[in-house]
PDB file of C-alpha atoms in Angstrom:
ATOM      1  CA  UNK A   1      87.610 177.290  92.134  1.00 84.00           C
ATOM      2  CA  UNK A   2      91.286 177.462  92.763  1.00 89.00           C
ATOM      3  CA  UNK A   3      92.210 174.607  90.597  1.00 92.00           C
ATOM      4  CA  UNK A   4      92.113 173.373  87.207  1.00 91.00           C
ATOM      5  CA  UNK A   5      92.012 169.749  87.250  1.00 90.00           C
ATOM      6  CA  UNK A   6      94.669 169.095  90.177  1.00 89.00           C
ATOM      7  CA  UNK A   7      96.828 172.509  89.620  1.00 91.00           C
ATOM      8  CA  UNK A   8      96.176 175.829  90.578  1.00 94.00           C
ATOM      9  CA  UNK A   9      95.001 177.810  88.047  1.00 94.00           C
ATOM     10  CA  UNK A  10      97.486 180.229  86.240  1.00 94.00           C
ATOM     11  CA  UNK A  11      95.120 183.176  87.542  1.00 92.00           C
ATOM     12  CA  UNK A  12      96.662 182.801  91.024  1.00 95.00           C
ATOM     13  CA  UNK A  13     100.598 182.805  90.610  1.00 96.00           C
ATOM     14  CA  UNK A  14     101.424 183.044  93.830  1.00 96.00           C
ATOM     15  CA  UNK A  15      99.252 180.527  94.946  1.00 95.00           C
ATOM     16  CA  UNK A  16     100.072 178.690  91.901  1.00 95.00           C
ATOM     17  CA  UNK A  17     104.075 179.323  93.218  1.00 96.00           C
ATOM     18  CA  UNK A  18     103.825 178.323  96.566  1.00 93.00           C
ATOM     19  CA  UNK A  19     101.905 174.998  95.902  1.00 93.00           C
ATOM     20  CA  UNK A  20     104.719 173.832  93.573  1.00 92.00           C
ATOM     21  CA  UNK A  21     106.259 173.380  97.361  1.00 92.00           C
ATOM     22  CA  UNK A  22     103.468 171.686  99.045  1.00 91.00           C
ATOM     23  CA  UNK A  23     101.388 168.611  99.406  1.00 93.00           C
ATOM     24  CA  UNK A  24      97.721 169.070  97.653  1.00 93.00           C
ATOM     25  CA  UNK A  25      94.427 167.220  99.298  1.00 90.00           C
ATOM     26  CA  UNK A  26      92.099 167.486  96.664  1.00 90.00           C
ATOM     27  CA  UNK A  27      89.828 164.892  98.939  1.00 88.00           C
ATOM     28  CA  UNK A  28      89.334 167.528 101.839  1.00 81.00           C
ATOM     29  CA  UNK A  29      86.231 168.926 102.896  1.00 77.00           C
ATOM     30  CA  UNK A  30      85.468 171.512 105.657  1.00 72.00           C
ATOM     31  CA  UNK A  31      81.578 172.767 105.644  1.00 73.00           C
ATOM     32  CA  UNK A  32      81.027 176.634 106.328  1.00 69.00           C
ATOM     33  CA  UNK A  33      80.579 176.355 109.848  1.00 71.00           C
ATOM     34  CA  UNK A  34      83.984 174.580 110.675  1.00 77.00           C
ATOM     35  CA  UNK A  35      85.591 177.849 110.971  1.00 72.00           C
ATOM     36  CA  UNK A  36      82.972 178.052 114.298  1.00 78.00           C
ATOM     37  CA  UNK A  37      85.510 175.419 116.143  1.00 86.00           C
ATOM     38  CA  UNK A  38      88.646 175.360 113.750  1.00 86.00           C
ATOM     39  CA  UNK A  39      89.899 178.680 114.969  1.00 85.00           C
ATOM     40  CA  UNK A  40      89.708 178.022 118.654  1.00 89.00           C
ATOM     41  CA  UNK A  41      90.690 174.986 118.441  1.00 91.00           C
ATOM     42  CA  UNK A  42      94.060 176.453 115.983  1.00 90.00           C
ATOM     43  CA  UNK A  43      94.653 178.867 118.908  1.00 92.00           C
ATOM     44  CA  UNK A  44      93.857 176.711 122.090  1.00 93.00           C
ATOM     45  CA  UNK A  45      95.744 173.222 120.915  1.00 93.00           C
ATOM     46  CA  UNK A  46      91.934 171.557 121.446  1.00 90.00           C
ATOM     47  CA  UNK A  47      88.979 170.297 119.690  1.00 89.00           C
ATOM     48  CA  UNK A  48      85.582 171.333 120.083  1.00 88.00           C
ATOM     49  CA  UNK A  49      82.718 170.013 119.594  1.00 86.00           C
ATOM     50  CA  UNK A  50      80.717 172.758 118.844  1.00 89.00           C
ATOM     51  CA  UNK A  51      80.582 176.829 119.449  1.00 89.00           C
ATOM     52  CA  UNK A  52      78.388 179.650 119.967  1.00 88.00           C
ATOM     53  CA  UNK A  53      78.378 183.255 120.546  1.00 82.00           C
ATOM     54  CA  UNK A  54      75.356 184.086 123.304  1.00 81.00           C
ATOM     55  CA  UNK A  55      75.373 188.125 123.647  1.00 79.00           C
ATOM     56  CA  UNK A  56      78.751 189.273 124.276  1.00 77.00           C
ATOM     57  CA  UNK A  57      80.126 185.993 125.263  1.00 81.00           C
ATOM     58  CA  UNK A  58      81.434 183.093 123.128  1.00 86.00           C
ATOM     59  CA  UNK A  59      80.621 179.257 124.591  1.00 91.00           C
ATOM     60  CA  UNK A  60      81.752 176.126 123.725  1.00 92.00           C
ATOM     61  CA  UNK A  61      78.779 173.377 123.363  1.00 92.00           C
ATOM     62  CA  UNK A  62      79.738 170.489 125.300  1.00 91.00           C
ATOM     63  CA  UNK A  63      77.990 167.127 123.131  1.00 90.00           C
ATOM     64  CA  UNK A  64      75.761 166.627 125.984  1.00 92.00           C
ATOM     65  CA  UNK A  65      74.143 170.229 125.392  1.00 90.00           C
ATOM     66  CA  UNK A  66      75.575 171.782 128.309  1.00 93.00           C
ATOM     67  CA  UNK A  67      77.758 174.786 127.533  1.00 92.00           C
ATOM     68  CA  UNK A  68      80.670 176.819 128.881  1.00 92.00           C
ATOM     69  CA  UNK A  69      82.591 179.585 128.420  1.00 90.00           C
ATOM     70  CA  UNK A  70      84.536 179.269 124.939  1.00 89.00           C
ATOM     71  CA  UNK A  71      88.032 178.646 127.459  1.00 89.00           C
ATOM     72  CA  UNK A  72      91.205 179.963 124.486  1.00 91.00           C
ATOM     73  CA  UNK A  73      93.866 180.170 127.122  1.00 90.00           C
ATOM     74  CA  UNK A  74      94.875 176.552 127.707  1.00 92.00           C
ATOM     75  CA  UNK A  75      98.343 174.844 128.379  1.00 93.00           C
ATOM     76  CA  UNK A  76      98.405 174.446 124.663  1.00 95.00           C
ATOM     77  CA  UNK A  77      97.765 177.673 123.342  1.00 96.00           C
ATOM     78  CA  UNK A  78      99.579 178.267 120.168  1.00 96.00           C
ATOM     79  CA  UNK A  79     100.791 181.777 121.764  1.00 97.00           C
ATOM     80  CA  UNK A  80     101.827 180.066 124.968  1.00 96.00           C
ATOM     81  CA  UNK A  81     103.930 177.502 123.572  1.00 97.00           C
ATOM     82  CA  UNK A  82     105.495 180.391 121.520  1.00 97.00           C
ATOM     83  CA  UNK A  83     106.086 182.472 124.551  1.00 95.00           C
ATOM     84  CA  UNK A  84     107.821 179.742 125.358  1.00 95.00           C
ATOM     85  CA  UNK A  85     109.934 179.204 122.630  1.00 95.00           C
ATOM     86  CA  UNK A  86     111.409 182.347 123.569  1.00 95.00           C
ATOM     87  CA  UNK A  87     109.157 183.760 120.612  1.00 96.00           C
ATOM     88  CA  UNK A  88     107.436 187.902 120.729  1.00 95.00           C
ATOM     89  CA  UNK A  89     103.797 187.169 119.885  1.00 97.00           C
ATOM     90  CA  UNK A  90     101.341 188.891 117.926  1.00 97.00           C
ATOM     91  CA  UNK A  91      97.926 188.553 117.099  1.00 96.00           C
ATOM     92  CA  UNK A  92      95.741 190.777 114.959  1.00 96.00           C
ATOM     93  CA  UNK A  93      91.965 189.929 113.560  1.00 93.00           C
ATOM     94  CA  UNK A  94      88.539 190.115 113.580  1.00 86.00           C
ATOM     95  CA  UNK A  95      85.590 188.343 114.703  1.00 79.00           C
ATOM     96  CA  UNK A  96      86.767 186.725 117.946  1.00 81.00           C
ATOM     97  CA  UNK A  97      87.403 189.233 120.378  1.00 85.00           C
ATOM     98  CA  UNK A  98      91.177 187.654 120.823  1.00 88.00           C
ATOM     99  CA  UNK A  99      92.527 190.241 122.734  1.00 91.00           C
ATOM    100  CA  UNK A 100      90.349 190.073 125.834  1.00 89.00           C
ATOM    101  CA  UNK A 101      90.325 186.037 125.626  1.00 89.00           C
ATOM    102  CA  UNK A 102      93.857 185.587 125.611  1.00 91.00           C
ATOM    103  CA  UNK A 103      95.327 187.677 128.659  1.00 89.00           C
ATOM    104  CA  UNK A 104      98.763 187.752 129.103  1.00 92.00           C
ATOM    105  CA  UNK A 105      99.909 185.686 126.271  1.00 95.00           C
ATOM    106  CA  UNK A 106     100.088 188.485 122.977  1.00 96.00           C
ATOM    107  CA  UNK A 107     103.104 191.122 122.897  1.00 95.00           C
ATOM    108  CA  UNK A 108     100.088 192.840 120.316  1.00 96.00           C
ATOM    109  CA  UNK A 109      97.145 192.872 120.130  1.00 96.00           C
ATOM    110  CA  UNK A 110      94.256 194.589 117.713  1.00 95.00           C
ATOM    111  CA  UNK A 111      90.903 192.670 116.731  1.00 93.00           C
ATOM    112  CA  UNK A 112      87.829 194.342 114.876  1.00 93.00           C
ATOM    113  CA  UNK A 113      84.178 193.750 115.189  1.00 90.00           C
ATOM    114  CA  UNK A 114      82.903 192.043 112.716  1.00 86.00           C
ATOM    115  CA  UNK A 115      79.776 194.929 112.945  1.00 89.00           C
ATOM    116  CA  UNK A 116      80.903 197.869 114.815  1.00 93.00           C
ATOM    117  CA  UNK A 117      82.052 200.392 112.163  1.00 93.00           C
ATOM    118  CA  UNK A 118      83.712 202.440 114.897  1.00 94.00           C
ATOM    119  CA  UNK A 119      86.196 199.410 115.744  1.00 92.00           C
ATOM    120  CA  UNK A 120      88.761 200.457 112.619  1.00 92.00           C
ATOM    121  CA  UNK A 121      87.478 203.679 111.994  1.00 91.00           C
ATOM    122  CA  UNK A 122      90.148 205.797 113.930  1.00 86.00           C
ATOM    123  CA  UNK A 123      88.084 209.037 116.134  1.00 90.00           C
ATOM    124  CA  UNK A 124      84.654 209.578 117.067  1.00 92.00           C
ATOM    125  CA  UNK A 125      81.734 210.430 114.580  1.00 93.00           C
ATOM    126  CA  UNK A 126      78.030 209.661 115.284  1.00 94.00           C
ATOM    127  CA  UNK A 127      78.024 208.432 111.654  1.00 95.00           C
ATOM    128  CA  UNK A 128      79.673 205.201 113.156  1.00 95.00           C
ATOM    129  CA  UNK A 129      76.121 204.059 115.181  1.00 96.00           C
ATOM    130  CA  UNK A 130      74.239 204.920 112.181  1.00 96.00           C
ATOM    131  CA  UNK A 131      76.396 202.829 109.825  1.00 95.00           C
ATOM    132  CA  UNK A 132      76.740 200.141 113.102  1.00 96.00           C
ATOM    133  CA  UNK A 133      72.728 200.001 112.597  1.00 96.00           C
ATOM    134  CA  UNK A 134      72.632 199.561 108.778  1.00 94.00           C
ATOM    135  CA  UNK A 135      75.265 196.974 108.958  1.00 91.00           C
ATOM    136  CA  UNK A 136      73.351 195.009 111.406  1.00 93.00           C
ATOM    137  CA  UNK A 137      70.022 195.193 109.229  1.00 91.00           C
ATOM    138  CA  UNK A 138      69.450 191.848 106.789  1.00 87.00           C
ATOM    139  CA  UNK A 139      71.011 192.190 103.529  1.00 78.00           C
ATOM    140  CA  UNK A 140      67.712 190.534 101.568  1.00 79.00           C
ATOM    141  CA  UNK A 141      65.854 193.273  99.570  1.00 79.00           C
ATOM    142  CA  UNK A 142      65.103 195.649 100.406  1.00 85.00           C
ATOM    143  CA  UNK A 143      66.894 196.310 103.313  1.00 85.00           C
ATOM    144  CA  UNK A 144      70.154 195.357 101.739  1.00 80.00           C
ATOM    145  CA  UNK A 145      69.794 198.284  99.246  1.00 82.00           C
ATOM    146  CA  UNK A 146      71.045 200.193 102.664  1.00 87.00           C
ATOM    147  CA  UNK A 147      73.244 197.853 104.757  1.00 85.00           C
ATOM    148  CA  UNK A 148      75.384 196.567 101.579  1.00 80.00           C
ATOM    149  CA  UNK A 149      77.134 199.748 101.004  1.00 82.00           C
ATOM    150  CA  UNK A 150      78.430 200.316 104.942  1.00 87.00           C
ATOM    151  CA  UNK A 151      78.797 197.161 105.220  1.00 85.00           C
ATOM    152  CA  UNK A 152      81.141 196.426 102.478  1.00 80.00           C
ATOM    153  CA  UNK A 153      83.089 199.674 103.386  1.00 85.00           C
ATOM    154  CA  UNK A 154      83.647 198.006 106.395  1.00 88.00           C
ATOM    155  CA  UNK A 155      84.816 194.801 105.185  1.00 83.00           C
ATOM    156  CA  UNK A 156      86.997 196.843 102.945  1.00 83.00           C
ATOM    157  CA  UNK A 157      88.591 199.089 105.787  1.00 88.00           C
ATOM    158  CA  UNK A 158      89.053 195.621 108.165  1.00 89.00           C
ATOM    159  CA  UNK A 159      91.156 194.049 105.097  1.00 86.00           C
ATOM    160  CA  UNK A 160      92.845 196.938 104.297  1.00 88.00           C
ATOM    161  CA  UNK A 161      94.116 197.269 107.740  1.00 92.00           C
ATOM    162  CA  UNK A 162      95.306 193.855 108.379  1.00 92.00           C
ATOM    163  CA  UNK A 163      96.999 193.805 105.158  1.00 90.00           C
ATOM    164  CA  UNK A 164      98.898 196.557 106.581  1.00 93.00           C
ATOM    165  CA  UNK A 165      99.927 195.029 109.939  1.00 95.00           C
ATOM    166  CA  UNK A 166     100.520 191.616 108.419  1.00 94.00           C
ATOM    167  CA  UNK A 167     103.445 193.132 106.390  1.00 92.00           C
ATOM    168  CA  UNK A 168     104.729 194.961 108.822  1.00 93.00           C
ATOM    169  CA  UNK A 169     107.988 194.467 109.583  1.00 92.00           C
ATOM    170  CA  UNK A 170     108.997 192.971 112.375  1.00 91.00           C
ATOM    171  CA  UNK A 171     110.795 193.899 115.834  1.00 84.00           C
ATOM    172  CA  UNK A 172     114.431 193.237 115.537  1.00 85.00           C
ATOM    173  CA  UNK A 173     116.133 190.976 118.187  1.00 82.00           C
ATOM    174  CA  UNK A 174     113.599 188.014 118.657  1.00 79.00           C
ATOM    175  CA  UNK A 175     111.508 186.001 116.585  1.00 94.00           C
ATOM    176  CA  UNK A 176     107.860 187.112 116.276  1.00 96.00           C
ATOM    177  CA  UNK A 177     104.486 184.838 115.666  1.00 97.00           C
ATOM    178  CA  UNK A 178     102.595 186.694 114.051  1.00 96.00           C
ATOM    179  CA  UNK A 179      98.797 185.555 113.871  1.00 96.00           C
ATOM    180  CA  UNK A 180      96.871 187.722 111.049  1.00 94.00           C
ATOM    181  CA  UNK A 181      92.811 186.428 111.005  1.00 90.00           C
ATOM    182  CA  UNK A 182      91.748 187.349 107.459  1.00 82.00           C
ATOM    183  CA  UNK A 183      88.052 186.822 106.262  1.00 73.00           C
ATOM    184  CA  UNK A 184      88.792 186.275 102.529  1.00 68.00           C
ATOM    185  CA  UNK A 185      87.162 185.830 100.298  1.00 59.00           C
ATOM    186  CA  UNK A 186      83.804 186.264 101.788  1.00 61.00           C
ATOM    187  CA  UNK A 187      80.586 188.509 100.775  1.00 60.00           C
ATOM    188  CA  UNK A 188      80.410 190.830 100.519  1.00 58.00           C
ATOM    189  CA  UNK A 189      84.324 191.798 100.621  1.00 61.00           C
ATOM    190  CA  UNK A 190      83.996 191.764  96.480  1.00 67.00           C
ATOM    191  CA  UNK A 191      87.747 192.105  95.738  1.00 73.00           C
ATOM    192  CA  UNK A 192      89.624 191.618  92.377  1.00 72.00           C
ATOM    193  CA  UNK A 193      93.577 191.551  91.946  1.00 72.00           C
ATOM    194  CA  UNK A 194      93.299 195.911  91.867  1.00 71.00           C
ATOM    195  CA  UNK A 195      91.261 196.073  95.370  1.00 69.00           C
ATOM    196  CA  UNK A 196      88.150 196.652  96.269  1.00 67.00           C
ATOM    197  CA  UNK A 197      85.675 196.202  93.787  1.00 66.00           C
ATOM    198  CA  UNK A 198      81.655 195.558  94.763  1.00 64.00           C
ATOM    199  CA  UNK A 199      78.946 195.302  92.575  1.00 65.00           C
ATOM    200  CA  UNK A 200      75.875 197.078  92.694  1.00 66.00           C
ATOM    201  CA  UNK A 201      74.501 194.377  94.960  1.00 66.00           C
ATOM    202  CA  UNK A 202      78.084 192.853  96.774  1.00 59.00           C
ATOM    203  CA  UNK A 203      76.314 190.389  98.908  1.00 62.00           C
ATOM    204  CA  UNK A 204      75.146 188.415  96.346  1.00 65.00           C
ATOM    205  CA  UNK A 205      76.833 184.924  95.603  1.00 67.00           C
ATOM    206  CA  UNK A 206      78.288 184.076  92.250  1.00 73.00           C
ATOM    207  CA  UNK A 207      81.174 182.201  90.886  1.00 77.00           C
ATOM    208  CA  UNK A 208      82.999 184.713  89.295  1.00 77.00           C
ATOM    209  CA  UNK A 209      82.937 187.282  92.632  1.00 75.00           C
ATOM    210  CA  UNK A 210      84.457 184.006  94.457  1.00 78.00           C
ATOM    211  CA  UNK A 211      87.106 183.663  91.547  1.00 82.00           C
ATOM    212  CA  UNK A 212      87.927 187.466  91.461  1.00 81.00           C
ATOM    213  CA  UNK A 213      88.436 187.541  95.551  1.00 82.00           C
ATOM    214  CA  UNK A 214      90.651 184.673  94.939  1.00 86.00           C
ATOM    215  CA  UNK A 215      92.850 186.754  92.614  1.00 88.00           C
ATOM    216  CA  UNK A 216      92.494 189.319  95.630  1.00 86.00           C
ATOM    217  CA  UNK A 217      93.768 186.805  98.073  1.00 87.00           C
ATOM    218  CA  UNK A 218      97.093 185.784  96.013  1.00 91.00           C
ATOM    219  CA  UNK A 219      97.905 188.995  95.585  1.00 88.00           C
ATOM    220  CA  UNK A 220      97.668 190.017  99.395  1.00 86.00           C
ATOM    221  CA  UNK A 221      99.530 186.700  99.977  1.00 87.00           C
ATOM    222  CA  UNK A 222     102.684 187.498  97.367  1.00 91.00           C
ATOM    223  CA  UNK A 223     102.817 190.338  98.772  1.00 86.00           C
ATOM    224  CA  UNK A 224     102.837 188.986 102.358  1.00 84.00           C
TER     225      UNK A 224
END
């Protein structure tokens, strides 16, 4: 959806901008679930094989079936090599919990659940179980009449923030990596190039949602 024939479409200036710079592999695939082993293995300086989240813990599948704990904080970790680079390291995000599987190696850290509505909400309110719940319900009919709503609040509050913290500016004195995990575009995050946007139903899939979060995206990235 981001091109027109083998340039990116006018829609998406930026985009459009900063591939005029770049090398484009129109032959490149990656299915849905790559982004299961791409990230840690972006972080760690690895591959994997496969991954898996089992209660509160995430585990790497070994291709015999066996599995271990998902292991980020290797001699190649992308943070690590930073550090020593003589680089300040950052890393915000959501989904992983990065924070407690990288000890020692971030400067900063923040990382949001990808369910818990209290995670970015600052205070306490016993709305945040309730909407925890609802988010955690299927978003089929009809129980997505109720979960679509505080869920795509949610998504909306998670961007929002690390929009904020990815253009922050930085600490003077020493160079900074700066990680920022964003999960765009994705349903039921419903953005357009003005914000947040959802439809009545904002988990379902269509074209022109996808196209609309891309204008989103290279917005939040000119501006980045």
């Amino acid at each position: 959806q981001l091109y027109d024939g083998s340039a990116v479409r006018p829609a998406y200036p930026t985009l459009r901008s900063f591939g005029d710079t770049a090398v484009h592999h129109h032959a490149a695939t990656a299915p849905g679930s790559e982004s299961l082993v791409s990230i840690p293995g972006y972080l760690s300086g690895r591959r994997y094989a496969d991954t898996d989240a089992t209660g509160d813990a995430f585990e790497e599948v070994l291709p015999d079936g066996r599995r271990t704990r998902l292991d980020l904080n290797t001699p190649e970790n992308l943070f690590r090599l930073a550090r020593t680079a003589g680089l300040r390291t950052e890393y915000y995000g959501w989904y992983f919990p990065a924070c407690r599987m990288l000890p020692g190696l971030l400067d900063r850290c923040l990382d949001y659940s990808l369910y818990n509505a209290s995670s970015v909400r600052p205070g306490f309110s016993p709305m945040d179980a309730v909407r925890t719940n609802l988010i955690l319900w299927p978003h089929q009919f009809p129980a997505g009449l109720l979960k679509n709503p505080p869920f795509a609040d949610h998504q909306r509050l998670v961007a929002a923030r690390l929009e904020a913290l990815a253009a922050e500016p930085f600490e003077p004195g020493s160079g900074t990596l700066r990680f920022v995990h964003f999960s765009i575009p994705h349903v039921p995050f419903v953005f357009d190039r003005d914000g947040f946007n959802p439809p009545f139903d904002p988990v379902a899939e269509s074209l022109d949602a996808y196209r609309r979060q891309l204008e989103y995206v290279d917005r939040v990235f000119g501006r980045i």
